[in-house]
Amino acid sequence: MKKPVMIAIIAVVIVAIIVAIIVGISLNKPNKEDENKQQEITDAESFRSAMQEKGYIVMDAKNQFANYSKIEKVYIAANESYTYQIEFYQISEDAYATSFYNNNKSKFEALKTENSVETNNDLDNNSKYTLTTDDKYKVVSKVNNNIIYLDVKLEYKDTVLKVLEELGY
């Protein structure tokens, strides 16, 4: 073979190797969107696992609701300093979950003042009510038969909003 042809072949091979390396590196690079993607929380166990991964202390609180047969599981996730908590309820029947949601929503609505800000989104299987007062942030959110409930000091609003978004609530 002639020398110029041999050099051209070697150059093509080197370029192909470099392109393969660059493509391989870019495919293995973590995507920012993946880091912030929602976790699918479909039941109490997935909530427990997700919250533990986030560094929360998760406690089983079902015994506090032993008289309520429709409430299957209850987990309370507290931050490391126990300054706020996020509660998760897994309920056996849709009608009871809806009633549970509506009852807590009504309790929050009763606390509104003229300075309060509220949001209300009601869809078929997903409902969410939030209330921000002078010193509190309150949420009750229902996805299928699962409820997330929180009542935290306003200073934790941004933190819990991020967690709820990541959980899909």
mmCIF file of N, CA and C in Angstrom, residues 7 17 31 39 46 50 60 66 72 83 90 99 101 106 113 116 121 132 142 149-151 153 156-157 162 164 166:
data_model
loop_
_atom_site.group_PDB
_atom_site.id
_atom_site.type_symbol
_atom_site.label_atom_id
_atom_site.label_comp_id
_atom_site.label_asym_id
_atom_site.label_seq_id
_atom_site.Cartn_x
_atom_site.Cartn_y
_atom_site.Cartn_z
ATOM 1 N N ILE A 7 -1.743 6.474 5.684
ATOM 2 C CA ILE A 7 -1.912 7.593 6.622
ATOM 3 C C ILE A 7 -3.389 7.977 6.707
ATOM 4 N N ILE A 17 -12.127 6.462 16.739
ATOM 5 C CA ILE A 17 -11.897 6.138 18.156
ATOM 6 C C ILE A 17 -12.213 7.347 19.025
ATOM 7 N N ASN A 31 -27.555 13.232 33.752
ATOM 8 C CA ASN A 31 -28.392 14.295 33.217
ATOM 9 C C ASN A 31 -28.993 15.077 34.374
ATOM 10 N N GLN A 39 -40.083 10.868 41.730
ATOM 11 C CA GLN A 39 -40.090 9.469 42.103
ATOM 12 C C GLN A 39 -41.543 9.023 42.083
ATOM 13 N N SER A 46 -43.274 2.780 49.129
ATOM 14 C CA SER A 46 -42.454 3.602 48.231
ATOM 15 C C SER A 46 -42.228 4.983 48.848
ATOM 16 N N ALA A 50 -38.476 6.351 49.702
ATOM 17 C CA ALA A 50 -38.049 7.625 49.109
ATOM 18 C C ALA A 50 -37.637 8.620 50.187
ATOM 19 N N ASP A 60 -43.433 4.440 61.613
ATOM 20 C CA ASP A 60 -44.728 3.816 61.358
ATOM 21 C C ASP A 60 -45.697 4.323 62.428
ATOM 22 N N ALA A 66 -55.464 2.821 64.778
ATOM 23 C CA ALA A 66 -55.896 1.425 64.882
ATOM 24 C C ALA A 66 -57.418 1.280 64.803
ATOM 25 N N GLU A 72 -54.897 1.877 55.963
ATOM 26 C CA GLU A 72 -54.055 0.681 55.931
ATOM 27 C C GLU A 72 -52.670 0.916 56.526
ATOM 28 N N THR A 83 -37.969 19.220 63.280
ATOM 29 C CA THR A 83 -38.647 20.518 63.312
ATOM 30 C C THR A 83 -39.887 20.550 62.422
ATOM 31 N N GLN A 90 -52.034 5.651 53.556
ATOM 32 C CA GLN A 90 -52.504 4.747 52.501
ATOM 33 C C GLN A 90 -53.870 4.238 52.943
ATOM 34 N N SER A 99 -63.074 11.300 51.399
ATOM 35 C CA SER A 99 -63.628 11.874 52.626
ATOM 36 C C SER A 99 -62.523 12.383 53.547
ATOM 37 N N TYR A 101 -59.513 13.356 52.670
ATOM 38 C CA TYR A 101 -58.980 14.552 52.023
ATOM 39 C C TYR A 101 -59.895 15.753 52.280
ATOM 40 N N SER A 106 -61.206 20.971 54.693
ATOM 41 C CA SER A 106 -62.154 21.835 55.411
ATOM 42 C C SER A 106 -61.529 22.417 56.677
ATOM 43 N N THR A 113 -57.281 33.460 56.780
ATOM 44 C CA THR A 113 -57.436 34.853 57.185
ATOM 45 C C THR A 113 -57.383 35.692 55.911
ATOM 46 N N SER A 116 -54.153 35.159 54.018
ATOM 47 C CA SER A 116 -53.835 33.804 53.578
ATOM 48 C C SER A 116 -53.864 33.691 52.060
ATOM 49 N N ASN A 121 -56.580 22.375 43.611
ATOM 50 C CA ASN A 121 -56.612 21.656 42.338
ATOM 51 C C ASN A 121 -57.327 20.335 42.563
ATOM 52 N N THR A 132 -51.286 28.988 52.745
ATOM 53 C CA THR A 132 -50.154 29.696 53.330
ATOM 54 C C THR A 132 -50.721 30.814 54.189
ATOM 55 N N LYS A 142 -54.036 14.392 47.614
ATOM 56 C CA LYS A 142 -54.535 13.037 47.398
ATOM 57 C C LYS A 142 -54.169 12.586 45.989
ATOM 58 N N TYR A 149 -50.105 14.787 54.027
ATOM 59 C CA TYR A 149 -50.593 15.866 54.879
ATOM 60 C C TYR A 149 -49.387 16.517 55.540
ATOM 61 N N LEU A 150 -49.377 17.841 55.525
ATOM 62 C CA LEU A 150 -48.342 18.533 56.291
ATOM 63 C C LEU A 150 -48.838 19.885 56.753
ATOM 64 N N ASP A 151 -48.320 20.279 57.890
ATOM 65 C CA ASP A 151 -48.637 21.557 58.518
ATOM 66 C C ASP A 151 -47.326 22.012 59.154
ATOM 67 N N LYS A 153 -44.093 25.151 59.761
ATOM 68 C CA LYS A 153 -43.794 26.572 59.862
ATOM 69 C C LYS A 153 -43.421 27.085 58.479
ATOM 70 N N TYR A 156 -40.151 26.469 56.428
ATOM 71 C CA TYR A 156 -39.851 25.193 55.772
ATOM 72 C C TYR A 156 -40.609 25.010 54.455
ATOM 73 N N LYS A 157 -41.363 26.015 54.043
ATOM 74 C CA LYS A 157 -42.210 25.893 52.854
ATOM 75 C C LYS A 157 -41.415 25.468 51.621
ATOM 76 N N LYS A 162 -40.289 21.365 47.516
ATOM 77 C CA LYS A 162 -39.364 20.606 46.671
ATOM 78 C C LYS A 162 -39.574 19.103 46.868
ATOM 79 N N LEU A 164 -42.304 17.552 47.955
ATOM 80 C CA LEU A 164 -43.609 17.166 47.393
ATOM 81 C C LEU A 164 -43.542 17.074 45.875
ATOM 82 N N GLU A 166 -40.885 16.348 44.082
ATOM 83 C CA GLU A 166 -40.121 15.142 43.760
ATOM 84 C C GLU A 166 -40.952 13.888 43.968
#
